[in-house]
PDB file of C-alpha atoms in Angstrom:
ATOM      1  CA  UNK A 171       0.236  -0.079  -0.091  1.00  0.00           C
ATOM      2  CA  UNK A 172       1.212   3.325  -0.985  1.00  0.00           C
ATOM      3  CA  UNK A 173       2.305   5.758   2.169  1.00  0.00           C
ATOM      4  CA  UNK A 174       0.512   8.779   1.489  1.00  0.00           C
ATOM      5  CA  UNK A 175       2.314  11.827   3.282  1.00  0.00           C
ATOM      6  CA  UNK A 176      -0.120  14.544   4.810  1.00  0.00           C
ATOM      7  CA  UNK A 177       0.278  18.016   3.940  1.00  0.00           C
ATOM      8  CA  UNK A 178      -0.768  21.363   4.386  1.00  0.00           C
ATOM      9  CA  UNK A 179       0.067  23.953   1.635  1.00  0.00           C
ATOM     10  CA  UNK A 180       0.353  27.952   2.509  1.00  0.00           C
ATOM     11  CA  UNK A 181       0.570  29.523  -0.393  1.00  0.00           C
ATOM     12  CA  UNK A 182       0.625  33.169  -2.289  1.00  0.00           C
ATOM     13  CA  UNK A 183      -0.535  31.955  -5.276  1.00  0.00           C
ATOM     14  CA  UNK A 184       1.614  33.264  -8.424  1.00  0.00           C
ATOM     15  CA  UNK A 185       2.933  31.553 -11.359  1.00  0.00           C
ATOM     16  CA  UNK A 186       5.645  28.854  -9.065  1.00  0.00           C
ATOM     17  CA  UNK A 187       3.169  28.111  -6.637  1.00  0.00           C
ATOM     18  CA  UNK A 188       0.585  27.148  -8.914  1.00  0.00           C
ATOM     19  CA  UNK A 189       2.674  24.139  -9.706  1.00  0.00           C
ATOM     20  CA  UNK A 190       3.167  23.073  -6.112  1.00  0.00           C
ATOM     21  CA  UNK A 191      -0.447  23.148  -6.029  1.00  0.00           C
ATOM     22  CA  UNK A 192      -1.151  21.454  -9.055  1.00  0.00           C
ATOM     23  CA  UNK A 193       1.601  18.806  -7.679  1.00  0.00           C
ATOM     24  CA  UNK A 194       0.423  18.293  -4.421  1.00  0.00           C
ATOM     25  CA  UNK A 195      -3.485  18.230  -5.706  1.00  0.00           C
ATOM     26  CA  UNK A 196      -2.496  15.181  -8.155  1.00  0.00           C
ATOM     27  CA  UNK A 197      -0.036  13.079  -6.693  1.00  0.00           C
ATOM     28  CA  UNK A 198      -0.904   9.743  -5.464  1.00  0.00           C
ATOM     29  CA  UNK A 199       1.249   9.866  -2.542  1.00  0.00           C
ATOM     30  CA  UNK A 200       0.226  13.275  -1.376  1.00  0.00           C
ATOM     31  CA  UNK A 201      -2.926  13.736   0.897  1.00  0.00           C
ATOM     32  CA  UNK A 202      -3.538  17.470   0.596  1.00  0.00           C
ATOM     33  CA  UNK A 203      -5.561  18.365   3.877  1.00  0.00           C
ATOM     34  CA  UNK A 204      -5.910  22.087   3.035  1.00  0.00           C
ATOM     35  CA  UNK A 205      -4.405  25.381   1.645  1.00  0.00           C
ATOM     36  CA  UNK A 206      -3.743  28.648   3.525  1.00  0.00           C
ATOM     37  CA  UNK A 207      -3.163  31.480   1.439  1.00  0.00           C
ATOM     38  CA  UNK A 208      -1.409  34.717   2.166  1.00  0.00           C
ATOM     39  CA  UNK A 209      -0.666  37.892   0.962  1.00  0.00           C
ATOM     40  CA  UNK A 210       3.072  37.920  -1.016  1.00  0.00           C
ATOM     41  CA  UNK A 211       2.969  37.566  -4.757  1.00  0.00           C
ATOM     42  CA  UNK A 212       0.044  39.650  -4.718  1.00  0.00           C
ATOM     43  CA  UNK A 213      -2.713  40.571  -2.570  1.00  0.00           C
ATOM     44  CA  UNK A 214      -4.747  37.703  -0.615  1.00  0.00           C
ATOM     45  CA  UNK A 215      -8.011  37.937  -2.110  1.00  0.00           C
ATOM     46  CA  UNK A 216      -6.435  37.166  -5.560  1.00  0.00           C
ATOM     47  CA  UNK A 217      -4.304  34.419  -3.934  1.00  0.00           C
ATOM     48  CA  UNK A 218      -7.768  32.790  -2.745  1.00  0.00           C
ATOM     49  CA  UNK A 219      -9.048  33.020  -6.392  1.00  0.00           C
ATOM     50  CA  UNK A 220      -5.672  31.864  -8.191  1.00  0.00           C
ATOM     51  CA  UNK A 221      -5.480  28.734  -5.796  1.00  0.00           C
ATOM     52  CA  UNK A 222      -9.325  27.963  -6.332  1.00  0.00           C
ATOM     53  CA  UNK A 223      -8.425  28.123 -10.048  1.00  0.00           C
ATOM     54  CA  UNK A 224      -5.537  25.769  -9.743  1.00  0.00           C
ATOM     55  CA  UNK A 225      -7.656  23.416  -7.695  1.00  0.00           C
ATOM     56  CA  UNK A 226     -10.056  23.307 -10.542  1.00  0.00           C
ATOM     57  CA  UNK A 227      -7.370  22.768 -13.445  1.00  0.00           C
ATOM     58  CA  UNK A 228      -5.923  19.739 -11.206  1.00  0.00           C
ATOM     59  CA  UNK A 229      -9.439  18.511 -11.146  1.00  0.00           C
ATOM     60  CA  UNK A 230      -9.314  18.348  -7.465  1.00  0.00           C
ATOM     61  CA  UNK A 231     -11.713  17.473  -4.789  1.00  0.00           C
ATOM     62  CA  UNK A 232     -12.984  19.266  -1.724  1.00  0.00           C
ATOM     63  CA  UNK A 233      -9.942  20.644   0.174  1.00  0.00           C
ATOM     64  CA  UNK A 234     -10.514  23.317   2.356  1.00  0.00           C
ATOM     65  CA  UNK A 235      -8.810  26.702   1.474  1.00  0.00           C
ATOM     66  CA  UNK A 236      -8.749  29.653   3.976  1.00  0.00           C
ATOM     67  CA  UNK A 237      -7.651  33.234   3.732  1.00  0.00           C
ATOM     68  CA  UNK A 238      -4.802  34.489   6.303  1.00  0.00           C
ATOM     69  CA  UNK A 239      -2.803  37.337   6.551  1.00  0.00           C
ATOM     70  CA  UNK A 240      -3.408  40.477   4.392  1.00  0.00           C
ATOM     71  CA  UNK A 241      -0.265  42.246   5.154  1.00  0.00           C
ATOM     72  CA  UNK A 242       3.517  41.286   6.609  1.00  0.00           C
ATOM     73  CA  UNK A 243       3.660  41.658  10.431  1.00  0.00           C
ATOM     74  CA  UNK A 244       5.381  45.145  10.313  1.00  0.00           C
ATOM     75  CA  UNK A 245       5.815  46.387   7.033  1.00  0.00           C
ATOM     76  CA  UNK A 246       3.337  47.446   3.843  1.00  0.00           C
ATOM     77  CA  UNK A 247       3.479  44.528   1.284  1.00  0.00           C
ATOM     78  CA  UNK A 248       5.362  45.218  -2.073  1.00  0.00           C
ATOM     79  CA  UNK A 249       4.013  42.669  -4.698  1.00  0.00           C
ATOM     80  CA  UNK A 250       6.032  40.916  -7.835  1.00  0.00           C
ATOM     81  CA  UNK A 251       3.664  41.458 -10.708  1.00  0.00           C
ATOM     82  CA  UNK A 252       6.117  42.286 -12.818  1.00  0.00           C
ATOM     83  CA  UNK A 253       7.524  38.942 -12.291  1.00  0.00           C
ATOM     84  CA  UNK A 254       3.754  37.089 -12.008  1.00  0.00           C
ATOM     85  CA  UNK A 255       1.058  39.352 -13.870  1.00  0.00           C
ATOM     86  CA  UNK A 256      -1.254  41.766 -12.603  1.00  0.00           C
ATOM     87  CA  UNK A 257      -3.483  38.749 -11.446  1.00  0.00           C
ATOM     88  CA  UNK A 258      -0.543  37.367  -9.642  1.00  0.00           C
ATOM     89  CA  UNK A 259      -0.841  34.142 -12.114  1.00  0.00           C
ATOM     90  CA  UNK A 260       0.027  34.806 -15.715  1.00  0.00           C
ATOM     91  CA  UNK A 261      -2.703  37.158 -16.716  1.00  0.00           C
ATOM     92  CA  UNK A 262      -4.562  33.828 -18.507  1.00  0.00           C
ATOM     93  CA  UNK A 263      -7.675  34.710 -17.944  1.00  0.00           C
ATOM     94  CA  UNK A 264      -9.017  31.642 -16.564  1.00  0.00           C
ATOM     95  CA  UNK A 265     -12.603  30.997 -15.631  1.00  0.00           C
ATOM     96  CA  UNK A 266     -13.577  31.774 -11.817  1.00  0.00           C
ATOM     97  CA  UNK A 267     -14.002  29.192  -9.965  1.00  0.00           C
ATOM     98  CA  UNK A 268     -17.496  27.907  -8.123  1.00  0.00           C
ATOM     99  CA  UNK A 269     -15.261  26.511  -5.240  1.00  0.00           C
ATOM    100  CA  UNK A 270     -16.510  27.846  -1.724  1.00  0.00           C
ATOM    101  CA  UNK A 271     -13.566  28.959   0.663  1.00  0.00           C
ATOM    102  CA  UNK A 272     -13.030  27.293   4.069  1.00  0.00           C
ATOM    103  CA  UNK A 273     -15.076  29.794   6.702  1.00  0.00           C
ATOM    104  CA  UNK A 274     -12.082  29.877   9.066  1.00  0.00           C
ATOM    105  CA  UNK A 275      -8.908  31.973   9.288  1.00  0.00           C
ATOM    106  CA  UNK A 276      -5.618  30.300   8.094  1.00  0.00           C
ATOM    107  CA  UNK A 277      -4.492  30.048  11.786  1.00  0.00           C
ATOM    108  CA  UNK A 278      -7.826  28.099  13.014  1.00  0.00           C
ATOM    109  CA  UNK A 279      -7.646  25.929   9.892  1.00  0.00           C
ATOM    110  CA  UNK A 280      -3.727  25.510  10.594  1.00  0.00           C
ATOM    111  CA  UNK A 281      -4.710  24.455  14.498  1.00  0.00           C
ATOM    112  CA  UNK A 282      -7.896  22.415  13.565  1.00  0.00           C
ATOM    113  CA  UNK A 283      -6.000  20.005  10.871  1.00  0.00           C
ATOM    114  CA  UNK A 284      -2.934  19.659  13.297  1.00  0.00           C
ATOM    115  CA  UNK A 285      -5.114  18.961  16.492  1.00  0.00           C
ATOM    116  CA  UNK A 286      -6.690  16.290  14.086  1.00  0.00           C
ATOM    117  CA  UNK A 287      -3.611  14.393  13.405  1.00  0.00           C
ATOM    118  CA  UNK A 288      -0.889  15.112  16.000  1.00  0.00           C
ATOM    119  CA  UNK A 289       2.871  14.840  15.013  1.00  0.00           C
ATOM    120  CA  UNK A 290       2.155  13.719  11.257  1.00  0.00           C
ATOM    121  CA  UNK A 291       1.677  16.679   9.409  1.00  0.00           C
ATOM    122  CA  UNK A 292       4.514  18.434   7.056  1.00  0.00           C
ATOM    123  CA  UNK A 293       3.442  21.681   6.733  1.00  0.00           C
ATOM    124  CA  UNK A 294       4.582  23.359   3.255  1.00  0.00           C
ATOM    125  CA  UNK A 295       4.994  27.303   2.924  1.00  0.00           C
ATOM    126  CA  UNK A 296       5.924  28.528  -0.454  1.00  0.00           C
ATOM    127  CA  UNK A 297       5.414  32.003   0.700  1.00  0.00           C
ATOM    128  CA  UNK A 298       5.997  34.882   2.821  1.00  0.00           C
ATOM    129  CA  UNK A 299       5.691  33.269   6.517  1.00  0.00           C
ATOM    130  CA  UNK A 300       2.956  35.596   7.761  1.00  0.00           C
ATOM    131  CA  UNK A 301       0.342  32.884   8.434  1.00  0.00           C
ATOM    132  CA  UNK A 302       2.846  30.420  10.077  1.00  0.00           C
ATOM    133  CA  UNK A 303       4.218  32.880  12.545  1.00  0.00           C
ATOM    134  CA  UNK A 304       0.861  33.888  13.295  1.00  0.00           C
ATOM    135  CA  UNK A 305      -0.298  30.052  13.827  1.00  0.00           C
ATOM    136  CA  UNK A 306       2.777  29.660  16.230  1.00  0.00           C
ATOM    137  CA  UNK A 307       2.275  32.625  18.265  1.00  0.00           C
ATOM    138  CA  UNK A 308      -1.792  32.332  18.590  1.00  0.00           C
ATOM    139  CA  UNK A 309      -1.668  28.546  18.917  1.00  0.00           C
ATOM    140  CA  UNK A 310       1.964  27.592  19.941  1.00  0.00           C
ATOM    141  CA  UNK A 311       0.813  23.944  21.799  1.00  0.00           C
ATOM    142  CA  UNK A 312      -0.825  22.961  18.420  1.00  0.00           C
ATOM    143  CA  UNK A 313       2.370  24.263  16.650  1.00  0.00           C
ATOM    144  CA  UNK A 314       4.499  22.151  18.116  1.00  0.00           C
ATOM    145  CA  UNK A 315       2.335  18.901  16.944  1.00  0.00           C
ATOM    146  CA  UNK A 316       3.458  19.490  13.261  1.00  0.00           C
ATOM    147  CA  UNK A 317       5.972  16.871  12.169  1.00  0.00           C
ATOM    148  CA  UNK A 318       7.846  19.146  10.301  1.00  0.00           C
ATOM    149  CA  UNK A 319       8.010  22.031   8.166  1.00  0.00           C
ATOM    150  CA  UNK A 320       9.314  22.267   4.560  1.00  0.00           C
ATOM    151  CA  UNK A 321       9.430  25.911   3.284  1.00  0.00           C
ATOM    152  CA  UNK A 322      10.614  27.678   0.074  1.00  0.00           C
ATOM    153  CA  UNK A 323      12.376  30.545   1.381  1.00  0.00           C
ATOM    154  CA  UNK A 324      15.647  32.304   1.760  1.00  0.00           C
ATOM    155  CA  UNK A 325      18.963  31.645   0.468  1.00  0.00           C
ATOM    156  CA  UNK A 326      22.448  29.945   1.475  1.00  0.00           C
ATOM    157  CA  UNK A 327      24.214  32.004  -1.089  1.00  0.00           C
ATOM    158  CA  UNK A 328      22.635  35.084  -3.103  1.00  0.00           C
ATOM    159  CA  UNK A 329      18.845  36.261  -3.123  1.00  0.00           C
ATOM    160  CA  UNK A 330      16.760  37.468  -5.611  1.00  0.00           C
ATOM    161  CA  UNK A 331      14.386  40.408  -4.043  1.00  0.00           C
ATOM    162  CA  UNK A 332      17.764  42.154  -3.106  1.00  0.00           C
ATOM    163  CA  UNK A 333      21.396  41.036  -3.383  1.00  0.00           C
ATOM    164  CA  UNK A 334      21.174  39.049  -0.334  1.00  0.00           C
ATOM    165  CA  UNK A 335      17.549  38.351   0.473  1.00  0.00           C
ATOM    166  CA  UNK A 336      14.761  35.881  -1.287  1.00  0.00           C
ATOM    167  CA  UNK A 337      11.520  37.399  -2.045  1.00  0.00           C
ATOM    168  CA  UNK A 338       9.390  35.232   0.436  1.00  0.00           C
ATOM    169  CA  UNK A 339      11.576  35.730   3.495  1.00  0.00           C
ATOM    170  CA  UNK A 340      12.289  39.531   2.540  1.00  0.00           C
ATOM    171  CA  UNK A 341       8.531  40.064   2.049  1.00  0.00           C
ATOM    172  CA  UNK A 342       8.083  39.399   6.366  1.00  0.00           C
ATOM    173  CA  UNK A 343      11.568  39.010   7.782  1.00  0.00           C
ATOM    174  CA  UNK A 344       9.701  39.592  11.397  1.00  0.00           C
ATOM    175  CA  UNK A 345       7.722  36.635  10.896  1.00  0.00           C
ATOM    176  CA  UNK A 346      10.499  34.480   9.088  1.00  0.00           C
ATOM    177  CA  UNK A 347      12.596  34.967  12.385  1.00  0.00           C
ATOM    178  CA  UNK A 348       9.703  33.850  14.460  1.00  0.00           C
ATOM    179  CA  UNK A 349       9.528  30.576  12.328  1.00  0.00           C
ATOM    180  CA  UNK A 350      13.044  29.840  12.398  1.00  0.00           C
ATOM    181  CA  UNK A 351      13.070  30.637  16.138  1.00  0.00           C
ATOM    182  CA  UNK A 352      10.189  28.431  16.816  1.00  0.00           C
ATOM    183  CA  UNK A 353      12.246  25.127  17.417  1.00  0.00           C
ATOM    184  CA  UNK A 354       9.834  22.885  15.032  1.00  0.00           C
ATOM    185  CA  UNK A 355      12.005  21.109  12.332  1.00  0.00           C
ATOM    186  CA  UNK A 356      12.903  22.747   9.494  1.00  0.00           C
ATOM    187  CA  UNK A 357      14.076  22.134   6.214  1.00  0.00           C
ATOM    188  CA  UNK A 358      14.704  25.270   4.050  1.00  0.00           C
ATOM    189  CA  UNK A 359      14.502  24.402   0.118  1.00  0.00           C
ATOM    190  CA  UNK A 360      15.862  27.862  -0.559  1.00  0.00           C
ATOM    191  CA  UNK A 361      17.050  29.566  -3.751  1.00  0.00           C
ATOM    192  CA  UNK A 362      19.909  27.250  -4.380  1.00  0.00           C
ATOM    193  CA  UNK A 363      18.038  24.538  -5.435  1.00  0.00           C
ATOM    194  CA  UNK A 364      15.018  26.579  -6.332  1.00  0.00           C
ATOM    195  CA  UNK A 365      16.511  27.707  -9.553  1.00  0.00           C
ATOM    196  CA  UNK A 366      17.269  23.910 -10.678  1.00  0.00           C
ATOM    197  CA  UNK A 367      14.198  22.335 -12.139  1.00  0.00           C
ATOM    198  CA  UNK A 368      14.380  24.059 -15.360  1.00  0.00           C
ATOM    199  CA  UNK A 369      11.617  23.724 -18.202  1.00  0.00           C
ATOM    200  CA  UNK A 370      12.521  24.855 -21.450  1.00  0.00           C
ATOM    201  CA  UNK A 371      10.218  25.922 -23.990  1.00  0.00           C
ATOM    202  CA  UNK A 372       9.380  22.852 -25.949  1.00  0.00           C
ATOM    203  CA  UNK A 373       8.432  20.929 -22.965  1.00  0.00           C
ATOM    204  CA  UNK A 374       6.125  23.574 -21.816  1.00  0.00           C
ATOM    205  CA  UNK A 375       4.510  23.411 -25.455  1.00  0.00           C
ATOM    206  CA  UNK A 376       4.401  19.778 -25.399  1.00  0.00           C
ATOM    207  CA  UNK A 377       2.099  20.009 -22.089  1.00  0.00           C
ATOM    208  CA  UNK A 378       0.140  22.883 -23.971  1.00  0.00           C
ATOM    209  CA  UNK A 379      -0.492  20.055 -26.602  1.00  0.00           C
ATOM    210  CA  UNK A 380      -1.922  17.638 -24.220  1.00  0.00           C
ATOM    211  CA  UNK A 381      -5.446  16.056 -24.178  1.00  0.00           C
ATOM    212  CA  UNK A 382      -4.905  16.649 -20.189  1.00  0.00           C
ATOM    213  CA  UNK A 383      -6.383  19.788 -18.943  1.00  0.00           C
ATOM    214  CA  UNK A 384      -4.220  20.323 -16.300  1.00  0.00           C
ATOM    215  CA  UNK A 385      -1.271  19.798 -18.594  1.00  0.00           C
ATOM    216  CA  UNK A 386      -2.495  22.301 -20.704  1.00  0.00           C
ATOM    217  CA  UNK A 387      -3.612  24.639 -17.929  1.00  0.00           C
ATOM    218  CA  UNK A 388       0.559  24.072 -16.668  1.00  0.00           C
ATOM    219  CA  UNK A 389       1.889  24.487 -20.275  1.00  0.00           C
ATOM    220  CA  UNK A 390       0.152  27.822 -20.987  1.00  0.00           C
ATOM    221  CA  UNK A 391       1.685  28.874 -17.280  1.00  0.00           C
ATOM    222  CA  UNK A 392       4.678  28.279 -18.290  1.00  0.00           C
ATOM    223  CA  UNK A 393       4.731  29.965 -22.214  1.00  0.00           C
ATOM    224  CA  UNK A 394       3.401  32.860 -20.354  1.00  0.00           C
ATOM    225  CA  UNK A 395       6.317  33.197 -17.813  1.00  0.00           C
ATOM    226  CA  UNK A 396       8.626  32.538 -20.342  1.00  0.00           C
ATOM    227  CA  UNK A 397       7.304  35.254 -22.538  1.00  0.00           C
ATOM    228  CA  UNK A 398       7.344  37.621 -19.851  1.00  0.00           C
ATOM    229  CA  UNK A 399      10.917  36.665 -18.548  1.00  0.00           C
ATOM    230  CA  UNK A 400      12.182  35.805 -21.963  1.00  0.00           C
ATOM    231  CA  UNK A 401      14.031  32.852 -20.601  1.00  0.00           C
ATOM    232  CA  UNK A 402      13.632  28.952 -19.906  1.00  0.00           C
ATOM    233  CA  UNK A 403      11.939  28.998 -16.191  1.00  0.00           C
ATOM    234  CA  UNK A 404      12.047  27.049 -13.326  1.00  0.00           C
ATOM    235  CA  UNK A 405       9.396  25.079 -11.577  1.00  0.00           C
ATOM    236  CA  UNK A 406      10.202  27.071  -8.515  1.00  0.00           C
ATOM    237  CA  UNK A 407       8.256  26.116  -5.436  1.00  0.00           C
ATOM    238  CA  UNK A 408       6.966  22.904  -6.451  1.00  0.00           C
ATOM    239  CA  UNK A 409      10.242  21.361  -5.384  1.00  0.00           C
ATOM    240  CA  UNK A 410       9.735  22.169  -2.125  1.00  0.00           C
ATOM    241  CA  UNK A 411       6.333  19.690  -2.063  1.00  0.00           C
ATOM    242  CA  UNK A 412       8.867  16.721  -4.136  1.00  0.00           C
ATOM    243  CA  UNK A 413      11.502  17.303  -1.290  1.00  0.00           C
ATOM    244  CA  UNK A 414       9.107  15.950   1.034  1.00  0.00           C
ATOM    245  CA  UNK A 415       8.170  13.135  -1.306  1.00  0.00           C
ATOM    246  CA  UNK A 416      11.639  12.291  -2.016  1.00  0.00           C
ATOM    247  CA  UNK A 417      14.409  13.479   0.605  1.00  0.00           C
ATOM    248  CA  UNK A 418      16.892  11.444  -1.051  1.00  0.00           C
ATOM    249  CA  UNK A 419      16.885  13.149  -3.965  1.00  0.00           C
ATOM    250  CA  UNK A 420      18.169  16.255  -1.819  1.00  0.00           C
ATOM    251  CA  UNK A 421      21.666  16.538   0.274  1.00  0.00           C
ATOM    252  CA  UNK A 422      20.684  18.164   3.407  1.00  0.00           C
ATOM    253  CA  UNK A 423      22.991  19.779   6.026  1.00  0.00           C
ATOM    254  CA  UNK A 424      21.921  20.842   9.259  1.00  0.00           C
ATOM    255  CA  UNK A 425      23.042  24.656  10.425  1.00  0.00           C
ATOM    256  CA  UNK A 426      21.674  27.386  12.445  1.00  0.00           C
ATOM    257  CA  UNK A 427      19.625  30.009  10.237  1.00  0.00           C
ATOM    258  CA  UNK A 428      19.201  33.308  11.558  1.00  0.00           C
ATOM    259  CA  UNK A 429      16.806  35.642   9.474  1.00  0.00           C
ATOM    260  CA  UNK A 430      18.183  39.605   9.316  1.00  0.00           C
ATOM    261  CA  UNK A 431      15.008  41.551  10.571  1.00  0.00           C
ATOM    262  CA  UNK A 432      17.140  45.439  10.915  1.00  0.00           C
ATOM    263  CA  UNK A 433      16.498  47.769   8.211  1.00  0.00           C
ATOM    264  CA  UNK A 434      19.464  47.993   5.840  1.00  0.00           C
ATOM    265  CA  UNK A 435      21.288  46.359   3.029  1.00  0.00           C
ATOM    266  CA  UNK A 436      20.761  42.804   3.810  1.00  0.00           C
ATOM    267  CA  UNK A 437      17.110  42.562   5.385  1.00  0.00           C
ATOM    268  CA  UNK A 438      15.775  39.485   4.646  1.00  0.00           C
ATOM    269  CA  UNK A 439      18.979  37.904   4.614  1.00  0.00           C
ATOM    270  CA  UNK A 440      19.157  34.257   6.044  1.00  0.00           C
ATOM    271  CA  UNK A 441      22.151  34.169   7.612  1.00  0.00           C
ATOM    272  CA  UNK A 442      23.576  30.278   7.541  1.00  0.00           C
ATOM    273  CA  UNK A 443      26.482  29.676  10.393  1.00  0.00           C
ATOM    274  CA  UNK A 444      28.686  27.039   8.858  1.00  0.00           C
ATOM    275  CA  UNK A 445      31.346  27.219  11.192  1.00  0.00           C
ATOM    276  CA  UNK A 446      32.242  23.740  12.488  1.00  0.00           C
ATOM    277  CA  UNK A 447      30.517  22.780  15.491  1.00  0.00           C
ATOM    278  CA  UNK A 448      32.417  22.770  18.803  1.00  0.00           C
ATOM    279  CA  UNK A 449      31.047  19.370  20.491  1.00  0.00           C
ATOM    280  CA  UNK A 450      31.615  20.613  24.022  1.00  0.00           C
TER     281      UNK A 450
END
């Protein structure tokens, strides 16, 4: 019998989150328990709409989707619409979804799901960490019952939002700081690996020509992004979900990671402490 991995996704559904949602919703090894939405690539209302549309494209069953933080903990939001399009998802003019949004706020949905399956669930945030920080702060006992967090965010080298900061962490460094200090086991799927799963235009075209609705959707998304960025694109956030299913494909190392929250050149940087550990 195939072992299913119980996962909760936390998204700011733009272009690359869409692949994480498609993959999680369609993969036989994933039990997608719920999706929480947060302000990030675009505003949270648009994120919810985009997420429901992706679930439609995936032909997914009933999956609770809930709305979370409308802005970072401290700053005003700065969106990435130049990368993701005005709607945050390639401006494909997809039909509106008839799915209902869960009435619970994101932190409440997280609490209820984690309490229903203590020490079993992997939380996969592929967005700024505002919802997760709020969950840890509001329901610390429940948060401790997560099995682990596998997040797309940060970098052990250079950044993309700034020279040293990756967008998800940079968008809300204070939230990231709370998450990294939480004591919950964390795998950081950072920019160093984020850029590696590359798709070419020929592969995207092949998906577009498929008979599968979900593949056509993925192909169109990829092509719209390639045209905007004028280069081949990465599947990006999808890798954080793949990492939960196939940890053997990744080489992981254990380091202390701090998040820079000061206002300056390196705000939002994930500082990876690579000094040899003294075994006292």
